Short mmCIF file of C-alpha atoms in Angstrom, two decimals:
data_model
loop_
_atom_site.label_atom_id
_atom_site.label_comp_id
_atom_site.label_asym_id
_atom_site.label_seq_id
_atom_site.Cartn_x
_atom_site.Cartn_y
_atom_site.Cartn_z
CA MET A 1 -19.26 51.65 76.48
CA ASN A 2 -17.97 48.20 76.44
CA GLU A 3 -17.02 47.27 72.79
CA PRO A 4 -19.40 45.33 70.91
CA ALA A 5 -19.61 40.94 72.36
CA GLY A 6 -16.72 38.71 70.42
CA LEU A 7 -14.76 41.75 68.80
CA GLN A 8 -11.87 40.82 70.46
CA ALA A 9 -11.81 37.03 70.97
CA LYS A 10 -12.51 37.78 67.59
CA GLY A 11 -9.64 39.26 66.32
CA ARG A 12 -7.51 36.72 68.06
CA GLU A 13 -8.88 33.72 66.45
CA GLN A 14 -8.82 35.42 63.21
CA GLY A 15 -4.39 36.49 64.16
CA ARG A 16 -2.81 37.03 60.23
CA THR A 17 -2.09 35.31 56.76
CA ARG A 18 0.08 36.07 53.98
CA ASP A 19 -0.97 38.96 51.34
CA PRO A 20 -1.80 35.79 49.05
CA GLY A 21 0.13 37.96 46.31
CA GLN A 22 3.54 38.56 48.63
CA ASP A 23 6.21 36.09 47.76
CA PRO A 24 6.95 34.19 51.31
CA GLY A 25 10.59 34.77 50.23
CA GLN A 26 10.94 38.76 49.88
CA ASP A 27 9.92 38.66 53.51
CA HIS A 28 12.85 39.59 55.08
CA GLY A 29 11.03 39.61 58.66
CA VAL A 30 7.69 41.67 56.79
CA ALA A 31 5.25 39.93 59.97
CA PRO A 32 2.63 37.82 57.76
CA ARG A 33 -0.64 40.36 56.74
CA HIS A 34 -2.84 40.91 59.39
CA ARG A 35 -5.98 38.43 58.49
CA THR A 36 -9.38 41.11 57.37
CA VAL A 37 -11.88 41.17 55.94
CA ALA A 38 -12.83 41.88 51.72
CA VAL A 39 -14.13 44.73 51.26
CA ASN A 40 -15.25 45.71 47.31
CA VAL A 41 -15.00 49.36 47.00
CA GLY A 42 -15.60 49.46 43.44
CA GLY A 43 -14.20 47.36 42.07
CA VAL A 44 -11.51 47.64 44.36
CA ILE A 45 -10.50 45.40 47.20
CA VAL A 46 -9.10 46.22 50.48
CA GLY A 47 -8.51 44.06 53.06
CA GLY A 48 -8.82 39.95 52.63
CA GLY A 49 -5.01 39.59 51.57
CA ALA A 50 -5.54 41.76 48.76
CA PRO A 51 -3.01 44.00 47.43
CA ILE A 52 -2.02 47.16 49.70
CA VAL A 53 -4.35 50.04 47.94
CA VAL A 54 -3.00 53.43 47.59
CA GLN A 55 -6.17 56.16 47.70
CA SER A 56 -5.74 59.83 47.48
CA MET A 57 -8.36 63.03 47.99
CA THR A 58 -9.55 66.11 46.20
CA ASN A 59 -8.81 69.64 47.94
CA THR A 60 -10.59 71.26 45.00
CA ASP A 61 -14.08 73.06 45.96
CA THR A 62 -16.92 69.70 44.92
CA ALA A 63 -19.25 72.15 43.78
CA ASP A 64 -17.09 72.83 40.85
CA ALA A 65 -17.24 70.24 39.27
CA GLU A 66 -14.81 69.93 35.96
CA ALA A 67 -12.00 71.21 39.08
CA THR A 68 -13.01 69.02 40.83
CA ALA A 69 -13.18 65.69 37.59
CA ARG A 70 -10.04 67.31 36.63
CA GLN A 71 -7.96 66.78 39.77
CA VAL A 72 -9.59 63.32 40.17
CA ALA A 73 -8.47 62.35 37.17
CA ALA A 74 -4.78 63.44 37.99
CA LEU A 75 -4.85 61.78 40.98
CA ALA A 76 -5.97 58.39 39.29
CA ARG A 77 -4.07 58.95 36.42
CA ALA A 78 -0.97 58.99 38.94
CA GLY A 79 -2.13 55.66 40.39
CA SER A 80 -4.35 56.01 42.49
CA GLU A 81 -6.50 53.23 43.09
CA ILE A 82 -9.12 55.73 45.38
CA VAL A 83 -9.48 59.57 45.86
CA ARG A 84 -11.74 60.61 47.88
CA ILE A 85 -13.34 64.07 46.98
CA THR A 86 -15.08 66.58 50.53
CA VAL A 87 -19.02 66.20 50.82
CA ASP A 88 -19.77 68.68 52.75
CA ARG A 89 -23.23 71.24 51.56
CA ASP A 90 -25.85 71.45 49.26
CA GLU A 91 -23.62 72.16 45.95
CA ALA A 92 -21.26 69.68 46.73
CA ALA A 93 -23.73 66.88 47.13
CA ALA A 94 -25.57 68.11 43.41
CA ALA A 95 -22.02 68.03 41.56
CA VAL A 96 -20.85 64.50 42.93
CA PRO A 97 -23.62 62.85 39.67
CA ARG A 98 -21.77 66.12 37.10
CA ILE A 99 -18.69 64.89 38.57
CA ARG A 100 -18.66 61.16 38.10
CA GLU A 101 -20.53 62.11 34.63
CA ARG A 102 -17.48 64.35 33.75
CA LEU A 103 -15.09 61.37 34.79
CA ALA A 104 -16.94 58.81 32.68
CA GLN A 105 -16.22 61.20 29.56
CA MET A 106 -12.84 61.61 30.09
CA LYS A 107 -12.41 57.61 30.13
CA VAL A 108 -11.57 57.59 34.59
CA GLU A 109 -12.75 54.84 36.32
CA VAL A 110 -12.17 55.39 40.25
CA PRO A 111 -14.04 54.98 43.19
CA LEU A 112 -15.03 57.46 43.89
CA VAL A 113 -15.92 58.12 47.96
CA GLY A 114 -17.60 60.93 49.66
CA ASP A 115 -16.15 62.46 52.82
CA PHE A 116 -19.35 63.50 55.03
CA HIS A 117 -18.89 65.96 58.69
CA TYR A 118 -21.91 66.47 60.65
CA ILE A 119 -24.48 67.11 58.23
CA GLY A 120 -23.89 64.05 56.18
CA HIS A 121 -26.92 62.09 56.63
CA LYS A 122 -29.33 64.88 55.66
CA LEU A 123 -26.85 65.17 52.32
CA LEU A 124 -27.38 61.49 51.86
CA ALA A 125 -31.25 61.41 51.93
CA GLU A 126 -31.69 65.42 49.75
CA HIS A 127 -29.68 64.19 47.05
CA PRO A 128 -30.37 60.80 46.08
CA GLU A 129 -28.13 61.16 43.05
CA CYS A 130 -25.63 61.26 44.77
CA ALA A 131 -26.06 59.17 46.97
CA ALA A 132 -25.88 56.82 44.23
CA ALA A 133 -23.34 58.37 42.37
CA LEU A 134 -20.71 57.40 44.87
CA ASP A 135 -18.46 53.82 46.25
CA LYS A 136 -18.28 54.29 49.76
CA TYR A 137 -19.15 56.64 52.20
CA ARG A 138 -16.52 58.35 55.04
CA ILE A 139 -18.41 59.66 58.03
CA ASN A 140 -16.59 60.44 61.69
CA PRO A 141 -17.92 59.25 64.92
CA GLY A 142 -16.94 62.27 66.61
CA ASN A 143 -19.19 64.46 64.58
CA VAL A 144 -21.83 63.16 62.93
CA GLY A 145 -24.11 63.97 65.85
CA PHE A 146 -24.34 64.52 69.80
CA ARG A 147 -26.21 61.91 72.31
CA GLU A 148 -29.92 61.17 70.69
CA LYS A 149 -28.61 62.84 67.11
CA ARG A 150 -25.24 61.26 67.36
CA ASP A 151 -27.60 57.45 66.80
CA ARG A 152 -30.36 58.75 64.89
CA GLN A 153 -28.23 60.36 62.41
CA PHE A 154 -25.72 57.55 62.33
CA GLY A 155 -28.26 55.60 61.47
CA ALA A 156 -29.38 57.17 58.67
CA ILE A 157 -25.87 57.58 57.21
CA ILE A 158 -25.67 53.57 58.02
CA GLU A 159 -29.05 52.55 56.17
CA MET A 160 -28.89 54.24 52.74
CA ALA A 161 -25.19 52.86 52.59
CA ALA A 162 -27.37 49.35 53.23
CA LYS A 163 -30.24 50.64 50.04
CA TYR A 164 -27.71 51.68 48.01
CA GLU A 165 -25.16 48.89 48.99
CA LYS A 166 -22.15 50.98 49.63
CA THR A 167 -19.43 51.13 51.70
CA VAL A 168 -18.63 52.84 54.44
CA ARG A 169 -15.25 54.01 56.43
CA ILE A 170 -15.25 55.24 59.54
CA GLY A 171 -13.20 56.83 60.54
CA ALA A 172 -12.02 58.79 64.36
CA ASN A 173 -9.58 61.95 64.14
CA TRP A 174 -7.93 62.78 67.02
CA GLY A 175 -9.25 66.47 66.35
CA SER A 176 -12.89 65.53 67.09
CA LEU A 177 -13.12 62.53 68.93
CA ASP A 178 -16.42 61.44 70.17
CA GLN A 179 -16.48 64.46 73.79
CA GLU A 180 -18.69 61.99 75.82
CA LEU A 181 -16.88 58.55 75.60
CA LEU A 182 -13.89 60.38 76.03
CA THR A 183 -15.03 61.73 79.04
CA HIS A 184 -16.99 58.37 80.33
CA LEU A 185 -13.36 56.87 80.08
CA MET A 186 -11.39 59.38 81.75
CA ASP A 187 -14.36 59.64 84.94
CA ALA A 188 -14.03 56.24 84.71
CA ASN A 189 -9.30 55.38 84.97
CA ALA A 190 -9.38 58.47 87.56
CA ARG A 191 -11.49 56.03 89.68
CA SER A 192 -9.02 53.00 89.11
CA ALA A 193 -6.14 51.83 91.58
CA ALA A 194 -3.88 52.33 88.58
CA PRO A 195 -4.93 55.14 86.58
CA LYS A 196 -3.01 54.88 82.47
CA THR A 197 -2.30 58.00 80.57
CA ALA A 198 -4.37 60.70 79.47
CA ARG A 199 -2.78 59.77 76.32
CA ALA A 200 -3.29 56.13 76.89
CA VAL A 201 -6.62 56.69 77.62
CA THR A 202 -7.09 59.15 74.35
CA HIS A 203 -5.57 55.60 71.93
CA GLU A 204 -8.53 53.67 74.22
CA ALA A 205 -11.36 56.61 73.04
CA MET A 206 -10.44 56.24 69.58
CA VAL A 207 -10.66 53.14 69.65
CA GLN A 208 -14.19 51.96 71.30
CA SER A 209 -14.72 54.99 68.96
CA CYS A 210 -14.55 52.75 65.62
CA LEU A 211 -15.01 49.34 66.55
CA LEU A 212 -18.43 50.96 68.80
CA SER A 213 -19.91 52.73 65.49
CA ALA A 214 -19.07 49.43 63.75
CA GLY A 215 -21.01 47.60 65.91
CA ARG A 216 -23.99 50.03 66.15
CA ALA A 217 -23.85 49.73 62.00
CA GLU A 218 -23.57 46.07 61.45
CA GLU A 219 -26.76 45.39 64.73
CA ILE A 220 -28.53 48.25 62.02
CA GLY A 221 -27.86 46.34 59.25
CA LEU A 222 -24.77 47.02 57.28
CA SER A 223 -22.16 43.55 56.63
CA ARG A 224 -18.99 43.75 58.16
CA ASP A 225 -17.65 43.38 53.91
CA LYS A 226 -18.64 46.97 53.51
CA ILE A 227 -16.96 48.65 57.06
CA ILE A 228 -13.35 49.77 56.92
CA LEU A 229 -11.51 51.42 59.88
CA SER A 230 -9.20 54.12 60.51
CA ALA A 231 -7.81 56.43 63.76
CA LYS A 232 -6.04 58.69 62.27
CA VAL A 233 -3.66 61.80 64.72
CA SER A 234 -1.02 63.79 63.45
CA ALA A 235 1.93 62.14 66.10
CA VAL A 236 3.97 59.94 64.97
CA GLN A 237 3.79 57.49 68.01
CA ASP A 238 0.02 57.70 68.48
CA LEU A 239 -0.56 56.86 65.37
CA ILE A 240 1.69 53.14 65.65
CA ALA A 241 -0.16 52.35 68.82
CA VAL A 242 -3.39 52.76 68.34
CA TYR A 243 -3.50 50.38 65.24
CA ARG A 244 -1.51 47.90 66.81
CA MET A 245 -4.36 47.70 68.92
CA LEU A 246 -7.13 48.30 66.19
CA ALA A 247 -5.60 45.09 64.58
CA GLN A 248 -5.29 43.46 67.74
CA ARG A 249 -9.28 43.94 68.54
CA SER A 250 -11.09 43.36 65.56
CA ASP A 251 -10.59 41.76 61.50
CA TYR A 252 -12.08 44.69 59.40
CA ALA A 253 -10.23 46.18 57.03
CA LEU A 254 -7.88 49.42 58.10
CA HIS A 255 -7.45 52.04 56.35
CA LEU A 256 -4.13 53.91 56.98
CA GLY A 257 -2.83 57.71 56.72
CA LEU A 258 -1.64 60.14 59.56
CA THR A 259 -3.26 63.31 59.64
CA GLU A 260 -2.27 67.30 59.57
CA ALA A 261 1.52 65.42 58.53
CA GLY A 262 2.11 68.18 57.38
CA MET A 263 4.92 70.06 54.05
CA GLY A 264 7.42 68.62 52.12
CA SER A 265 10.47 65.99 53.28
CA LYS A 266 8.65 66.45 56.87
CA GLY A 267 5.02 65.38 55.88
CA ILE A 268 6.78 62.16 53.16
CA VAL A 269 9.49 60.82 56.49
CA ALA A 270 6.28 61.39 59.26
CA SER A 271 3.87 59.38 57.04
CA SER A 272 6.43 57.22 55.64
CA ALA A 273 7.95 56.21 59.34
CA ALA A 274 4.18 56.01 60.72
CA MET A 275 2.66 52.96 58.31
CA GLY A 276 6.39 52.20 57.18
CA VAL A 277 6.37 50.72 61.04
CA LEU A 278 2.84 49.94 61.31
CA LEU A 279 2.77 47.64 56.61
CA GLN A 280 6.13 45.97 58.08
CA GLU A 281 3.92 44.80 61.20
CA GLY A 282 1.06 43.98 58.61
CA ILE A 283 -1.33 46.08 59.76
CA GLY A 284 -2.46 47.85 56.95
CA ASP A 285 -4.82 47.15 53.59
CA THR A 286 -5.33 50.50 52.69
CA ILE A 287 -3.34 54.19 52.43
CA ARG A 288 -3.23 58.25 51.70
CA VAL A 289 -0.31 60.02 52.59
CA SER A 290 -1.62 63.03 53.68
CA LEU A 291 0.28 65.45 52.41
CA THR A 292 0.55 70.14 52.24
CA PRO A 293 1.14 70.76 49.22
CA GLU A 294 3.21 73.88 48.17
CA PRO A 295 1.05 76.75 46.88
CA GLY A 296 0.00 75.74 43.69
CA GLY A 297 2.29 72.21 44.21
CA ASP A 298 1.15 69.33 42.15
CA ARG A 299 -1.27 67.32 44.83
CA THR A 300 -0.53 64.14 41.97
CA LEU A 301 2.74 63.88 45.24
CA GLU A 302 1.00 62.01 47.57
CA VAL A 303 0.18 59.35 45.01
CA LYS A 304 4.04 59.23 44.62
CA VAL A 305 5.05 59.38 47.85
CA ALA A 306 2.50 56.88 48.79
CA GLN A 307 3.00 54.31 45.40
CA GLU A 308 6.73 54.74 46.50
CA LEU A 309 6.54 53.77 50.47
CA LEU A 310 4.92 50.52 49.84
CA GLN A 311 7.38 49.93 46.37
CA THR A 312 10.83 50.86 48.46
CA MET A 313 10.09 47.80 51.26
CA GLY A 314 8.48 45.13 48.66
CA PHE A 315 4.92 45.34 49.26
CA ARG A 316 4.02 46.43 45.62
CA THR A 317 6.12 47.61 41.90
CA PHE A 318 4.54 50.32 40.57
CA VAL A 319 7.71 51.51 38.13
CA PRO A 320 10.69 50.34 37.54
CA LEU A 321 13.17 51.16 39.68
CA VAL A 322 16.27 53.59 38.97
CA ALA A 323 18.84 53.38 41.70
CA ALA A 324 21.41 55.42 42.42
CA CYS A 325 24.25 56.12 44.29
CA PRO A 326 24.76 59.12 46.21
CA GLY A 327 28.63 61.02 45.21
CA CYS A 328 31.11 61.81 47.50
CA GLY A 329 34.23 63.15 47.29
CA ARG A 330 35.02 60.09 43.95
CA THR A 331 32.53 61.88 42.22
CA THR A 332 33.37 65.28 41.73
CA SER A 333 31.81 65.03 38.08
CA THR A 334 27.74 65.37 37.53
CA VAL A 335 27.40 62.52 34.82
CA PHE A 336 26.14 60.43 37.56
CA GLN A 337 23.71 62.68 38.54
CA GLU A 338 22.17 63.80 35.39
CA LEU A 339 22.65 60.47 33.68
CA ALA A 340 20.11 59.01 36.91
CA LYS A 341 17.89 61.80 36.09
CA ASP A 342 17.31 61.52 32.91
CA ILE A 343 16.42 58.18 33.71
CA GLN A 344 14.37 58.54 36.01
CA ASP A 345 12.42 61.03 33.99
CA TRP A 346 12.44 59.26 30.58
CA ILE A 347 10.90 55.93 32.65
CA SER A 348 8.58 57.84 34.95
CA SER A 349 6.78 59.82 31.38
CA SER A 350 7.10 56.68 29.77
CA MET A 351 4.96 54.34 31.74
CA PRO A 352 2.12 55.12 30.64
CA ALA A 353 2.33 53.15 26.94
CA TRP A 354 4.48 50.52 28.58
CA LYS A 355 2.27 49.36 30.99
CA THR A 356 -0.57 48.34 27.63
CA ARG A 357 2.84 47.35 25.68
CA TYR A 358 5.34 44.75 28.60
CA PRO A 359 3.48 43.69 31.12
CA GLY A 360 5.11 43.03 34.40
CA VAL A 361 8.01 46.53 33.44
CA GLU A 362 7.00 48.34 36.86
CA ALA A 363 9.52 45.52 37.92
CA LEU A 364 12.74 46.23 36.04
CA ASN A 365 15.36 47.73 38.40
CA VAL A 366 17.74 50.23 37.40
CA ALA A 367 21.37 50.92 38.39
CA VAL A 368 23.25 54.33 37.81
CA MET A 369 26.31 53.64 39.75
CA GLY A 370 29.79 57.27 39.94
CA CYS A 371 32.50 55.40 40.61
CA ILE A 372 34.36 51.84 41.20
CA VAL A 373 33.85 51.12 45.23
CA ASN A 374 30.03 50.24 44.52
CA GLY A 375 28.91 51.09 40.81
CA PRO A 376 30.28 47.27 39.92
CA GLY A 377 28.49 45.43 41.70
CA GLU A 378 25.44 47.25 42.64
CA SER A 379 24.45 46.68 39.07
CA LYS A 380 25.24 43.61 38.24
CA HIS A 381 22.16 42.94 41.03
CA ALA A 382 19.44 45.25 38.91
CA ASP A 383 18.34 44.33 36.33
CA ILE A 384 20.73 46.81 34.24
CA GLY A 385 23.29 48.59 35.34
CA ILE A 386 25.83 51.10 34.51
CA SER A 387 28.55 51.92 35.92
CA LEU A 388 29.93 55.46 35.47
CA PRO A 389 33.82 56.40 36.08
CA GLY A 390 34.57 58.15 39.34
CA THR A 391 36.94 61.54 39.96
CA GLY A 392 41.06 60.11 38.21
CA GLU A 393 39.33 56.58 37.39
CA GLN A 394 39.29 55.69 33.45
CA PRO A 395 37.00 56.94 31.09
CA THR A 396 35.26 54.43 30.45
CA ALA A 397 31.49 53.16 32.01
CA PRO A 398 30.96 49.64 32.11
CA VAL A 399 27.14 48.26 31.64
CA PHE A 400 25.65 44.94 32.98
CA ILE A 401 23.44 42.66 32.54
CA ASP A 402 21.35 40.51 33.96
CA GLY A 403 24.28 40.56 36.59
CA ALA A 404 26.95 39.52 33.50
CA LYS A 405 28.60 42.27 31.61
CA ALA A 406 27.58 42.90 28.62
CA ALA A 407 28.41 45.97 26.84
CA THR A 408 31.58 48.94 28.30
CA LEU A 409 30.81 52.65 26.85
CA ARG A 410 32.38 55.52 25.96
CA GLY A 411 32.39 59.10 24.68
CA PRO A 412 29.96 61.59 24.23
CA THR A 413 27.14 59.39 23.22
CA LEU A 414 27.40 57.54 26.86
CA VAL A 415 24.01 58.69 28.44
CA ASN A 416 22.17 57.85 24.46
CA ASP A 417 24.21 54.42 24.08
CA PHE A 418 23.08 53.41 27.64
CA LYS A 419 19.22 54.69 27.25
CA ALA A 420 19.30 52.70 24.27
CA ILE A 421 20.28 49.27 25.40
CA VAL A 422 17.20 50.16 27.91
CA GLY A 423 15.49 50.22 25.94
CA ASP A 424 15.99 47.62 24.22
CA TYR A 425 16.66 45.22 27.81
CA ILE A 426 12.85 46.22 28.24
CA GLU A 427 11.69 45.01 24.33
CA ARG A 428 13.25 41.74 25.20
CA ARG A 429 11.99 41.39 27.99
CA PHE A 430 8.99 42.36 28.30
CA GLY A 431 7.90 42.69 24.91
CA LYS A 432 4.94 41.00 24.28
CA GLY A 433 6.22 39.23 21.17
CA ASP A 434 8.95 37.82 24.32
CA SER A 435 7.77 33.51 24.66
CA ASN A 436 10.68 33.73 27.28
CA ALA A 437 9.10 36.89 29.48
CA ALA A 438 7.22 35.58 31.04
CA SER A 439 8.91 32.92 32.67
CA ARG A 440 12.08 35.50 33.42
CA ARG A 441 9.70 37.44 35.09
CA ALA A 442 8.72 34.43 37.59
CA SER A 443 12.43 33.69 38.47
#
C-alpha cells in the first residue's frame, strides 16, 4: 500500500513555478504555481503552467444525443473549455459519436470527457466509436472494481486510453473511497503508537488512492502527460487539506472541485472558499464549480461562477469587470444600481461579438459609483468610470477615463450617454484599426 517509488521526492524536487502568462507585478501575495506536467485534453492544455482551465458537466441523459449536444454547446458558449458527460450504460455510450457529430454541425469545438463508473471497461470495449470520440476518460478508483477485478478492469480502461491516445482523470471521491485501502490504513493507524484522527487517515487514503492508481496507470503504459488527478470531498477544510498533500507529493496536473457543493449561494460560497485558498497557494490546473441547479435553472451558472472566481482573483480575464458600490443611506436613488446592471447586461450580451472585433476587451474595467465619498476615486482607478450623485448632491455625474476627468453627464439621457462613451472608448482602445491599442493594453 505504499506510494509508487520516488513520487514524494519527485514532487519536492519539482517545486513550484510561476504561470508564464501571469504578470509578476500582479502577484499580491499569490504563491507561484505548483509545477505540474502539462496534459493535452483535446487541444486544451491543462497544467504545466498553462492558464487555469474552466470546465463543467452536463446533467442531461446522455442517451438523448440532441439534448446533450445542445447543453454541451450552451456550456461551451458560456465559456466552459472542457465539458464532461455521463457515460453510464450502452445507450449513453452509443450516443457519444452522435453528440460529437451534432456539435460539429453546430460549429462547437470543445473537448468531451466521458464520466465512467463501475462498468467503464465494458462500455469502452463494446463501443469503440465512443472510446475514439471522447477526449478524456474520467474514472473513480473507488468503484472501478473490487480486489482482483479492480486491477483487471482498471487496467482495461488504461489500455483503451493508451490505444486511443486519450487522457485520463483519476478522480477519487470521499463518498466512494476504496474501502480496502481505507480499512488497511485505519488498521495500521490503530496499531500506531501515535494514532491520527479518522479524518486525517481518510485524507491519506484519498491521496494514496490517487497516487497508487496513477502509478499503476504508468506501469501499464499510460504516460504521465496523459494523467490528471482529483480528490473531491464536500467539506471545505478537507478539500484544502487533501489537495495540499497531493501537491506536496506529486507533479500530476490537478483538477479542483468541491463535490456536492450545494445549491445557490451556499454552493457558490463553499466552492469559492475552498478553491480560492488553493488557487492562492498556487495549487490547481483546472476547476469545476459543482452547483446543484434550481429546478429548471440555467446549467451555465457554474461556468460563470468559475470564470468570476478566476477573474476576481486575478488569474484570468474573461469579460470586462463592472465595479459598483453596495449603496448606503447616501444613495437612496436606485439610478446607480440600475445603471450598473444595465452596463453589466449590455457587456455580457455584447461579448460574443466583441471578442472577435475587439481583442483584449475582456481586460476592461468599468466603475459605476453612487456618491461623492468614494465615487471619483474608484472611477479614477477603473479604465472608465462614472460617479453618480448621491442623496442631496448636485445632479451631475463626472466621467473619468484612464484616471482623468473626461466629461460631466446630467439629465434623462445620462444612461445612454454613458453607454455611448463606453462604446467609443472600447472602439478607440481595442479596435483593430487602433495602432496604439496593443501598447496601451501592455502598459
